Short mmCIF file of C-alpha atoms in Angstrom, two decimals:
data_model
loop_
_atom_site.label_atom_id
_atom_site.label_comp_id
_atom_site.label_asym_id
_atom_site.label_seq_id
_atom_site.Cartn_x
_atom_site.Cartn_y
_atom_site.Cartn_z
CA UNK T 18 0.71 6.38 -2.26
CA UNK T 19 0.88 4.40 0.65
CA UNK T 20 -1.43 0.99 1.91
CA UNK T 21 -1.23 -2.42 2.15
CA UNK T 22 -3.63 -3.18 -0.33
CA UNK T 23 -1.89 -3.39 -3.64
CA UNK T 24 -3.63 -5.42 -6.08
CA UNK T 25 -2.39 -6.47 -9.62
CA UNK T 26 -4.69 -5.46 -12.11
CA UNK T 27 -5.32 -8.63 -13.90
CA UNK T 28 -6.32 -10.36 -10.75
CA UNK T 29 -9.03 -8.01 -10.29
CA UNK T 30 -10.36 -8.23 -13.87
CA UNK T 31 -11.75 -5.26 -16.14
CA UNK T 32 -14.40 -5.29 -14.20
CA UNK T 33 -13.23 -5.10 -10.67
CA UNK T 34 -10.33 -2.85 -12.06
CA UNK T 35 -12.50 -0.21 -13.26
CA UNK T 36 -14.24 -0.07 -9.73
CA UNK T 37 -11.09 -0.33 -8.03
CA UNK T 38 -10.30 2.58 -9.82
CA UNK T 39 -13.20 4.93 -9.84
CA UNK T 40 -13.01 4.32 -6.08
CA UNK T 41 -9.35 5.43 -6.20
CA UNK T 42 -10.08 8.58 -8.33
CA UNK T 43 -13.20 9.30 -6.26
CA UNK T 44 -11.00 9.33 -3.22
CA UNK T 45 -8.59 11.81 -4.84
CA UNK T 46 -11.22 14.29 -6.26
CA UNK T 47 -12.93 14.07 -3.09
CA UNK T 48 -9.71 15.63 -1.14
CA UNK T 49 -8.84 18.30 -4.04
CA UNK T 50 -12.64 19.04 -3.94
CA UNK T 51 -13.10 19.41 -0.29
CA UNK T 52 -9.70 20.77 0.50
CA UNK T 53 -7.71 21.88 -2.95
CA UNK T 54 -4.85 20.18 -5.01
CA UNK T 55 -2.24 19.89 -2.90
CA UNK T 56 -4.16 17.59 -0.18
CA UNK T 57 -4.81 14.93 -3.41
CA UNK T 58 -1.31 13.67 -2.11
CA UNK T 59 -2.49 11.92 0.46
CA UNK T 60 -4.87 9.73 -1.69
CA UNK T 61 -3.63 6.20 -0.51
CA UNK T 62 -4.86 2.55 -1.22
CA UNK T 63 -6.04 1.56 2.33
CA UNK T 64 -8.32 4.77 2.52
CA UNK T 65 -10.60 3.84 -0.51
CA UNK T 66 -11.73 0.52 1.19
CA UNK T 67 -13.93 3.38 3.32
CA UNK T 68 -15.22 4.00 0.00
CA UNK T 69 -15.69 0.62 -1.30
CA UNK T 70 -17.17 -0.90 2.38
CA UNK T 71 -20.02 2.00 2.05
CA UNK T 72 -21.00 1.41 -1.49
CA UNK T 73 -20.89 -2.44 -1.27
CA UNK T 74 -23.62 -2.07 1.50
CA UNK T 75 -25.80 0.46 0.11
CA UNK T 76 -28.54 -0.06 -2.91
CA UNK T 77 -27.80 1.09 -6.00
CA UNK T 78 -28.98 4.41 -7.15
CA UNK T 79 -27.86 7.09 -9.78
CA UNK T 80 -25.90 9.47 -7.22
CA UNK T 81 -23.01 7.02 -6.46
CA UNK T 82 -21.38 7.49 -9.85
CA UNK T 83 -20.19 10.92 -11.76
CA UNK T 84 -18.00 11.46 -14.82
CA UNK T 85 -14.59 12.93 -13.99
CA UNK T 86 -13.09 15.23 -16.24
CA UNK T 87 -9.74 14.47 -18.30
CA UNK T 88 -6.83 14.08 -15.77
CA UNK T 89 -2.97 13.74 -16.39
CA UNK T 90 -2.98 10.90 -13.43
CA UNK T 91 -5.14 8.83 -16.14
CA UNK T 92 -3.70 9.86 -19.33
CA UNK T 93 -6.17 13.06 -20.31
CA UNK T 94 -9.09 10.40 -20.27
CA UNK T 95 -12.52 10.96 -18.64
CA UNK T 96 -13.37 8.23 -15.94
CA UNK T 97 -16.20 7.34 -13.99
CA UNK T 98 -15.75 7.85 -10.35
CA UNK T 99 -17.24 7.21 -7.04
CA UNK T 100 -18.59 9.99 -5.15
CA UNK T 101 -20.53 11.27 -2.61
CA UNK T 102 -20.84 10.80 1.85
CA UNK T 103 -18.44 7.07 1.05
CA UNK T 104 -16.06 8.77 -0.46
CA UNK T 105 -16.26 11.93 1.53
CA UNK T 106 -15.29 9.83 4.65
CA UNK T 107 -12.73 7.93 2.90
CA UNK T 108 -11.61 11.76 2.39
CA UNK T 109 -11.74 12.83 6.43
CA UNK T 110 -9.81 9.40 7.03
CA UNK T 111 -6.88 9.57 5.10
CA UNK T 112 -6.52 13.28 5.84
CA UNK T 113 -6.16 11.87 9.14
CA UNK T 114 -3.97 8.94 8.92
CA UNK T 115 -1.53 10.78 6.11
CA UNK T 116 -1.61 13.32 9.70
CA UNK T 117 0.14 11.02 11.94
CA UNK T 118 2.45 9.48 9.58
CA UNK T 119 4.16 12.79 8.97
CA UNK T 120 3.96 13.65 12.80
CA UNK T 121 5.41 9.91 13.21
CA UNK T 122 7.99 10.06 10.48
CA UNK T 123 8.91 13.81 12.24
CA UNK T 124 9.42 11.74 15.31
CA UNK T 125 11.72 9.57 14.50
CA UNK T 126 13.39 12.30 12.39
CA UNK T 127 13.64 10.88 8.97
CA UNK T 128 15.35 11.82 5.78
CA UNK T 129 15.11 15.60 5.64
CA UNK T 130 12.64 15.72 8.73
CA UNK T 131 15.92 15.45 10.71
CA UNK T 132 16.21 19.03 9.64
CA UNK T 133 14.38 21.23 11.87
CA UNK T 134 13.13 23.74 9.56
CA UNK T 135 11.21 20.72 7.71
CA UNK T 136 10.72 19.21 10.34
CA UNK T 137 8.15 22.84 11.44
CA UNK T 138 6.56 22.86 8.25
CA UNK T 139 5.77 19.42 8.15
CA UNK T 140 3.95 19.45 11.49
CA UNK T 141 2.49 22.45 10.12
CA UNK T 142 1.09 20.56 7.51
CA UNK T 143 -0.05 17.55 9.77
CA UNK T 144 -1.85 19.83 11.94
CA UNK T 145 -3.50 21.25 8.68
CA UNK T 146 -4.54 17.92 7.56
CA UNK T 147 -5.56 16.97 10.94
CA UNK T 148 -8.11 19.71 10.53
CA UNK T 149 -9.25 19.76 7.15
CA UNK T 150 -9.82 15.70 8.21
CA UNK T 151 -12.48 16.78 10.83
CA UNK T 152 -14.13 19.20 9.01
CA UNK T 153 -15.08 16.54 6.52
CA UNK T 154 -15.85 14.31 8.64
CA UNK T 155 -18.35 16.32 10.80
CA UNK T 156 -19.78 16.66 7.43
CA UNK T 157 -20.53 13.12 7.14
CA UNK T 158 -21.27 12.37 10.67
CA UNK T 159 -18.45 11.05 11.89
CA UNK T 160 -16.24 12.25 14.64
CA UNK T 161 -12.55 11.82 13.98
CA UNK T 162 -11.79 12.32 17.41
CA UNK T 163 -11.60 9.25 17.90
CA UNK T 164 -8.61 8.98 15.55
CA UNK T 165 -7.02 12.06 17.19
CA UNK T 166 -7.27 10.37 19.87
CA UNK T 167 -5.41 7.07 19.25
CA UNK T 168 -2.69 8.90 17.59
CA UNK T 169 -2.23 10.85 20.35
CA UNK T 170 -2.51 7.75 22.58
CA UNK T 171 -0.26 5.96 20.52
CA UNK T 172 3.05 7.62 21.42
CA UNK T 173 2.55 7.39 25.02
CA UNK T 174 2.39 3.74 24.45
CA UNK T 175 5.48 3.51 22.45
CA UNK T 176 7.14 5.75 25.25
CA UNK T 177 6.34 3.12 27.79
CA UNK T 178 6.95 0.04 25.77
CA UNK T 179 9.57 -2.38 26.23
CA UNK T 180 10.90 -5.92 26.66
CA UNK T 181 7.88 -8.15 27.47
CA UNK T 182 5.06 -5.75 26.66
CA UNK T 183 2.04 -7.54 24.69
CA UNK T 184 2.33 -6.31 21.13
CA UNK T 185 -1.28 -6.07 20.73
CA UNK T 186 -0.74 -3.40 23.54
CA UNK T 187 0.90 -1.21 21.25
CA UNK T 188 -1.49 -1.98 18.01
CA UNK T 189 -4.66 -1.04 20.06
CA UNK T 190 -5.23 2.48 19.08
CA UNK T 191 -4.70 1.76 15.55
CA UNK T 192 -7.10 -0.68 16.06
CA UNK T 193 -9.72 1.36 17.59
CA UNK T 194 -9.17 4.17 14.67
CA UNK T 195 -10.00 1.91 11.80
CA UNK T 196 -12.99 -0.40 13.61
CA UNK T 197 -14.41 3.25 14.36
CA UNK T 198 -13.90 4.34 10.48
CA UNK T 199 -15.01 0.48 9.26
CA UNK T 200 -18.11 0.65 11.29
CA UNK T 201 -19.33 4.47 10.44
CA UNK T 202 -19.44 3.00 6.38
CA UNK T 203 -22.75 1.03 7.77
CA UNK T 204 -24.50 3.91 9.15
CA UNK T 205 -23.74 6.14 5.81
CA UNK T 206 -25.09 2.72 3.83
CA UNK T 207 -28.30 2.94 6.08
CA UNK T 208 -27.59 -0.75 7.52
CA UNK T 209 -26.86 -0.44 11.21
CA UNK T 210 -26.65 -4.12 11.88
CA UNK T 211 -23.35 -4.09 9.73
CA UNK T 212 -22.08 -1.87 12.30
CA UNK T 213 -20.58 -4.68 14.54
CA UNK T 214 -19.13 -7.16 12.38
CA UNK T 215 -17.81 -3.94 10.10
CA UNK T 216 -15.76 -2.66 13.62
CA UNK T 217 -14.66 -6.04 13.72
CA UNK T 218 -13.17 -6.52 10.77
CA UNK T 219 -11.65 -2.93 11.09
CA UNK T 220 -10.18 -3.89 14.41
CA UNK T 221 -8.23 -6.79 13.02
CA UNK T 222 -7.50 -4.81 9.73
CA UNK T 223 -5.63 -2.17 12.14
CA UNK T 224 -3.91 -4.77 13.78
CA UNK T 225 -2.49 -6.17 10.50
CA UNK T 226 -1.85 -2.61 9.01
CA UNK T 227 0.07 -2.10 12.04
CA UNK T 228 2.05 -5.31 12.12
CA UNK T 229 2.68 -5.43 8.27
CA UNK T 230 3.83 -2.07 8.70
CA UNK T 231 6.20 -2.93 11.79
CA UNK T 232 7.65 -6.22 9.75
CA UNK T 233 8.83 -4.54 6.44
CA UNK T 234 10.13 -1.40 8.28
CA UNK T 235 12.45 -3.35 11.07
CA UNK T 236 15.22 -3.36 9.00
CA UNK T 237 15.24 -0.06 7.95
CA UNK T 238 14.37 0.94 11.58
CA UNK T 239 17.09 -0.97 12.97
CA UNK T 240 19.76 0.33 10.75
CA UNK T 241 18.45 4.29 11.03
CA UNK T 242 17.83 3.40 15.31
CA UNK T 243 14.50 4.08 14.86
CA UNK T 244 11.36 2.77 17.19
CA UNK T 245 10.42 -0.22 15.72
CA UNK T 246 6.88 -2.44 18.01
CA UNK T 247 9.13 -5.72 17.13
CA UNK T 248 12.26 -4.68 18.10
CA UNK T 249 11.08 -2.88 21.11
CA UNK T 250 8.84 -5.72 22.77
CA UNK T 251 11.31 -8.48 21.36
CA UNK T 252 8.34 -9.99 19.69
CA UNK T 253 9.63 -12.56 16.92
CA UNK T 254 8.90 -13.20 13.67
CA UNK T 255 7.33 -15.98 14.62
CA UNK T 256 4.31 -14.71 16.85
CA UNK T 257 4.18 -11.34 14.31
CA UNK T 258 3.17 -13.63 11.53
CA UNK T 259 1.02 -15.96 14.23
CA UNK T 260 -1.04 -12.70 15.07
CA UNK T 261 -1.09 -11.46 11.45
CA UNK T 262 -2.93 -14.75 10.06
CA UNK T 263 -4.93 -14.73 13.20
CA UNK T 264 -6.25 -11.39 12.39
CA UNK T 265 -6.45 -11.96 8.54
CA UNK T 266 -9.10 -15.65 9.78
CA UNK T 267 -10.59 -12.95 11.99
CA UNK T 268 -11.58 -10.63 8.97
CA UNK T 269 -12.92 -12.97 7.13
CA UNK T 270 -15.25 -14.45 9.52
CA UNK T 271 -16.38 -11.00 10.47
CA UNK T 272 -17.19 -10.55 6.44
CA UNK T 273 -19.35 -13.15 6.45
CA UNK T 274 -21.60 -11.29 8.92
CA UNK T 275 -22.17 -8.37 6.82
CA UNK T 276 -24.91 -7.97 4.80
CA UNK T 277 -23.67 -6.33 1.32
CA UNK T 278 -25.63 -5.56 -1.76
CA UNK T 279 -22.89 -6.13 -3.96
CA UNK T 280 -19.20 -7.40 -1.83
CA UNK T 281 -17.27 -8.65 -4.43
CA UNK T 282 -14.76 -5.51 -4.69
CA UNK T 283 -15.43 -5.87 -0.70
CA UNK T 284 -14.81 -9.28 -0.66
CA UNK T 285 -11.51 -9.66 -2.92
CA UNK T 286 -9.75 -6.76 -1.16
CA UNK T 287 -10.07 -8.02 2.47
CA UNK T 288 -10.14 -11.17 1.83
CA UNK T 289 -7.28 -12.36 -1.27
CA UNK T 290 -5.36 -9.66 -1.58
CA UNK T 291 -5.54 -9.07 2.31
CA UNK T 292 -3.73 -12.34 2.11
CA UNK T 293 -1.26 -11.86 -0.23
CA UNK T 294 0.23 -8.40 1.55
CA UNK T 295 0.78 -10.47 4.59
CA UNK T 296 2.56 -13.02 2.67
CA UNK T 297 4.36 -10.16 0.61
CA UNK T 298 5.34 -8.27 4.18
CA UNK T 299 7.08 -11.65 5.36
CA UNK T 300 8.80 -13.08 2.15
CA UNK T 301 6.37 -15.43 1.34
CA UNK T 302 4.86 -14.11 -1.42
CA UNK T 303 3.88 -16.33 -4.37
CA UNK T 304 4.03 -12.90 -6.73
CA UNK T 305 5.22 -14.52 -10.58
CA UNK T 306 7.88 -11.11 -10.99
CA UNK T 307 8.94 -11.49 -7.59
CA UNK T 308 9.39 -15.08 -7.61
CA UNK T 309 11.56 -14.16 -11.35
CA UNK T 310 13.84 -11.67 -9.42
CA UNK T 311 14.76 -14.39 -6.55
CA UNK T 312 15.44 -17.21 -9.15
CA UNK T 313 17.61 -14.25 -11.24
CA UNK T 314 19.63 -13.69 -8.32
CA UNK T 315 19.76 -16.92 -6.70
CA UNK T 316 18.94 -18.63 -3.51
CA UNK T 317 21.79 -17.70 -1.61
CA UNK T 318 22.95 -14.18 -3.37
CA UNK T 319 23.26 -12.46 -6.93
CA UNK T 320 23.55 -14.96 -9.79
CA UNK T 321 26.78 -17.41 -10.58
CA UNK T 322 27.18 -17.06 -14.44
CA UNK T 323 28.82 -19.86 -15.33
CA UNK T 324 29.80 -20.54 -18.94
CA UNK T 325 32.62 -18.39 -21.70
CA UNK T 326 31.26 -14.87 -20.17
CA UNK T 327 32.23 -15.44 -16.85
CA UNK T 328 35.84 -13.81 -16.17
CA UNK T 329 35.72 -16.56 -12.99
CA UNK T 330 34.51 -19.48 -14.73
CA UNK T 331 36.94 -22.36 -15.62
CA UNK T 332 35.18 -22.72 -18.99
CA UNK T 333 36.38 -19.42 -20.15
CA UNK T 334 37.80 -19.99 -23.72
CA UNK T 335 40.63 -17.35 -23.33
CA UNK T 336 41.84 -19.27 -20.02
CA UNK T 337 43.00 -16.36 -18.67
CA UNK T 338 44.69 -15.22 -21.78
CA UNK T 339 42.96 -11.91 -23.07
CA UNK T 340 43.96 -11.46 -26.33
CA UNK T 341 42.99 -7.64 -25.44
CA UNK T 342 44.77 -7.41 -22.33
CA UNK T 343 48.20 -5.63 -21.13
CA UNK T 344 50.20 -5.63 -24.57
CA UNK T 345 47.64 -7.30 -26.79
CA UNK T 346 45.49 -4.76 -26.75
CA UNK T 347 46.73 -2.62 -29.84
CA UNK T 348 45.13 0.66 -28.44
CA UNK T 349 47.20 0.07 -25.47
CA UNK T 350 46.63 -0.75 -21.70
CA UNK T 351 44.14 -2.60 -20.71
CA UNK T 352 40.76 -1.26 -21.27
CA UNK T 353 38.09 -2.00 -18.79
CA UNK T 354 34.08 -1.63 -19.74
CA UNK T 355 31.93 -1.33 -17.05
CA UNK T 356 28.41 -0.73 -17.56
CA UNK T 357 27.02 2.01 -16.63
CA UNK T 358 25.39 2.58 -13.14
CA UNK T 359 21.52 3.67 -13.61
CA UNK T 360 23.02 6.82 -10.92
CA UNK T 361 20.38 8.84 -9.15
CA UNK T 362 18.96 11.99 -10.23
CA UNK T 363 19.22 15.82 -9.02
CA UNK T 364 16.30 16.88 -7.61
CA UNK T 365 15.06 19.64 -10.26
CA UNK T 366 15.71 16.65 -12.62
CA UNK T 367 13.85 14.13 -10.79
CA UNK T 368 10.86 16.61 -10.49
CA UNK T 369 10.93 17.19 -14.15
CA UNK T 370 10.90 13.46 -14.78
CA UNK T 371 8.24 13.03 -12.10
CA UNK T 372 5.62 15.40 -14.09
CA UNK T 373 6.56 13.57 -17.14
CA UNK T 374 5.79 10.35 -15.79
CA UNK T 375 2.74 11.95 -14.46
CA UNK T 376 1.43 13.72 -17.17
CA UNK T 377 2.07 10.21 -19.36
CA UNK T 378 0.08 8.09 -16.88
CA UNK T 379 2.49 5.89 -16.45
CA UNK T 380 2.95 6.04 -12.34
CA UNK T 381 -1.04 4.75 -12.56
CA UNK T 382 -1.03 2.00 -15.73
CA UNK T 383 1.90 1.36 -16.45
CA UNK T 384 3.04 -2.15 -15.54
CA UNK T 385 6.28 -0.53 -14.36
CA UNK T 386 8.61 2.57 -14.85
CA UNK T 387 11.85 3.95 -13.85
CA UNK T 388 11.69 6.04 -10.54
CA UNK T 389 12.43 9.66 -11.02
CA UNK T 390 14.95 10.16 -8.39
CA UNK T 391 16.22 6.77 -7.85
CA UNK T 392 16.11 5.50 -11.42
CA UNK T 393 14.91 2.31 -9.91
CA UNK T 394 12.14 -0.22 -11.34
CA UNK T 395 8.64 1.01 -9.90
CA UNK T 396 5.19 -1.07 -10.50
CA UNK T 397 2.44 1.22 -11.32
CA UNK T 398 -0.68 1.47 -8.84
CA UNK T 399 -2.14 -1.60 -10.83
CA UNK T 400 0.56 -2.75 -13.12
CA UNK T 401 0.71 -6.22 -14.18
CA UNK T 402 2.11 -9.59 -12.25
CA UNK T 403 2.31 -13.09 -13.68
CA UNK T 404 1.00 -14.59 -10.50
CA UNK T 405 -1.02 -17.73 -10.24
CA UNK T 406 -4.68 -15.99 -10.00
CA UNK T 407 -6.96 -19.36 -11.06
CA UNK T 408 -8.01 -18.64 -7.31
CA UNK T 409 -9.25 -15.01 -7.93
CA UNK T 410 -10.83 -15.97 -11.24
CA UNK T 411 -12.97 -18.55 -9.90
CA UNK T 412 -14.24 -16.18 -7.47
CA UNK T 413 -14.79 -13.31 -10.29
CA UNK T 414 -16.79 -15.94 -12.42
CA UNK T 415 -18.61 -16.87 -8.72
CA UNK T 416 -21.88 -14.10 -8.41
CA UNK T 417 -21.65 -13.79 -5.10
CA UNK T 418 -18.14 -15.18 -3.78
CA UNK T 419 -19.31 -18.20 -1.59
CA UNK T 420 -17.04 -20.93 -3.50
CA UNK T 421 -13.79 -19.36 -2.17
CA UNK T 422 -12.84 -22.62 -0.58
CA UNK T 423 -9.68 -22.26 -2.52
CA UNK T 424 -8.59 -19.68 0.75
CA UNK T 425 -10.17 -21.10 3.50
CA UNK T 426 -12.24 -18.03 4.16
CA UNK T 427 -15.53 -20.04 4.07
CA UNK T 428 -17.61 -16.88 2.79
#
């Protein structure tokens, strides 16, 4: 699961949830339907807003919803679930895009893609998804060349970046891709005036994909030498997160030009929780568990204990004098108790514990669970946060989202 739009499931509401996620599952049955299990694992969070854009715009009829049979990824419950040409495209899209992130993350030779027998059968793969993306959307009516096209553009324009080159330069063909995808939801809604002010929006929804993408990776890229758009055109952090809120004002004026039967999925996606992954990608999240973990570990580094359980601390009531230590300690020596590191898993045991957690649900609802590999806290697709939502609820109580002064969007 990859995206930039992550949202908590409270802030959404039942409501908005259960659209959210019959938009989700739609995407997903839509690949395995079209194209058989395996390409289901490119079902991502960014893709479904195809989805959502074409069924906020069209009217509603009985051929939008189905009922989805009982799935591990939801527990063994049935679901209702978007279907049909929205979902379809969302399909050919993300087929696509999940295309040239392998080719891109076979590029810069990551992980195991260093290795050059995975590195052939992943470009095997991306060339399959590549096609299995067209066919679908041909079906629809829309002409992924296009994105071909600007993923094929993009590395020459990496090639020849450097020092000094515009970074909007090098976010142009992902910009083209998704105000090409954003604008083709109009003409499957029937409403051809959307078309503008949807490629506009999916212009500046490229740019920030790109640029979110570039800020939380620079670290990583920097350490593994990999091409990083900051790094390479020296752009700060300054003018990234200048462009980033430039594009997210941009969005949300285009939004108000589009004429949607029902927006408020639409609306909440592009234009709060837009938001908040721009403030997540450069530390300025206001995210209640996040803002925990910081005050846990402190402003400046992992937490100072003070108090008789610190070993350092001057209030210790042994003073130094361990009544278990050296000699003292009857058993002998002088026992040490460290707890136990979490440790990483083997691989045939992570996969094990992967299926479990999938066939439990709990990488979808839980509010969080222990990675199978890693052992490491994960957040389910829409587990809980303790943020500060009075914004998003005024807008779910609002019918049609115009009070939303509370984030300037003006919609």
């Amino acid at each position: 699961m990859f995206g930039i739009v992550r949202p908590c499931s409270h802030r959404l509401g039942e409501g908005l949830k259960t659209q959210w996620m019959a938009h989700l599952c739609g995407l997903c049955l839509a690949l395995r339907g079209d194209h058989g299990q395996f390409a289901r694992v490119v079902t991502n969070y960014d893709g479904l807003l195809i989805s959502v854009l074409t069924e906020a715009q069209v009217e509603r009829t009985t051929g939008w919803r189905r009922t989805a049979g009982p799935c591990p990824l939801r527990g063994m419950r049935t679901a209702s679930v978007a279907q049909g040409e929205g979902a379809r495209l969302a399909a050919a899209v993300s087929l696509v895009l999940a295309s040239a992130k392998v080719r891109d993350h076979v590029a810069d030779k990551d992980g195991l893609l260093a290795r050059r027998p995975v590195a052939l059968a992943a470009r095997r793969v991306a060339a399959s998804w590549g096609r299995a993306g067209a066919r679908t959307g041909s079906d629809v009516g829309f002409d992924t060349a296009v994105l071909v096209d600007a993923v094929d553009r993009q590395v020459g324009i990496e090639a020849l970046a450097g020092p000094g080159t515009p970074l909007l330069t090098v976010t142009e063909p992902t910009e083209t891709a998704t105000a090409a995808a954003f604008a083709h939801t109009a003409v499957l809604a029937g409403r051809p005036g959307n078309a503008e002010p949807l490629a506009e929006a999916g212009r500046l929804f490229g740019r920030l994909a790109h640029l979110l993408d570039a800020v939380e990776d620079r670290e990583t890229d920097a350490a593994s030498g990999a091409w990083n758009p900051l790094t390479a055109t020296g752009t700060p952090l300054v003018e990234a997160r200048r462009l980033a809120d430039d594009a997210l004002h941009g969005i949300r004026l285009a939004l108000r030009e589009v004429e949607f039967t029902d927006g408020k999925l639409a609306h909440l996606l592009l234009a709060h929780e837009l938001g908040r992954s721009v403030d997540r990608a450069f530390g300025t999240s206001g995210c209640g568990h996040q803002e925990h973990e910081d005050g846990a570990r402190g402003a400046f580094g992992p937490p100072q204990h003070g108090g008789p359980y610190n070993p350092q601390s001057p209030q210790s009531p042994y003073d130094g004098q361990n009544p278990y230590a050296g000699g003292g300690n009857p058993f002998g020596g002088a026992p040490s108790f460290p707890p136990p590191g979490p440790g990483r898993r083997g691989f045939w045991a992570g996969c094990a514990a992967a299926i479990g957690l999938c066939c439990t649900c709990k990488v979808c609802c839980a509010d969080e669970f222990e990675g199978p590999w890693s052992r490491r806290r994960r957040e389910g697709c829409l587990g809980n946060c303790d943020c500060d939502c009075s914004c998003c609820e005024a807008c779910e109580i609002c019918e049609c989202c115009e009070c939303c002064s509370c984030c300037d969007c003006g919609l």
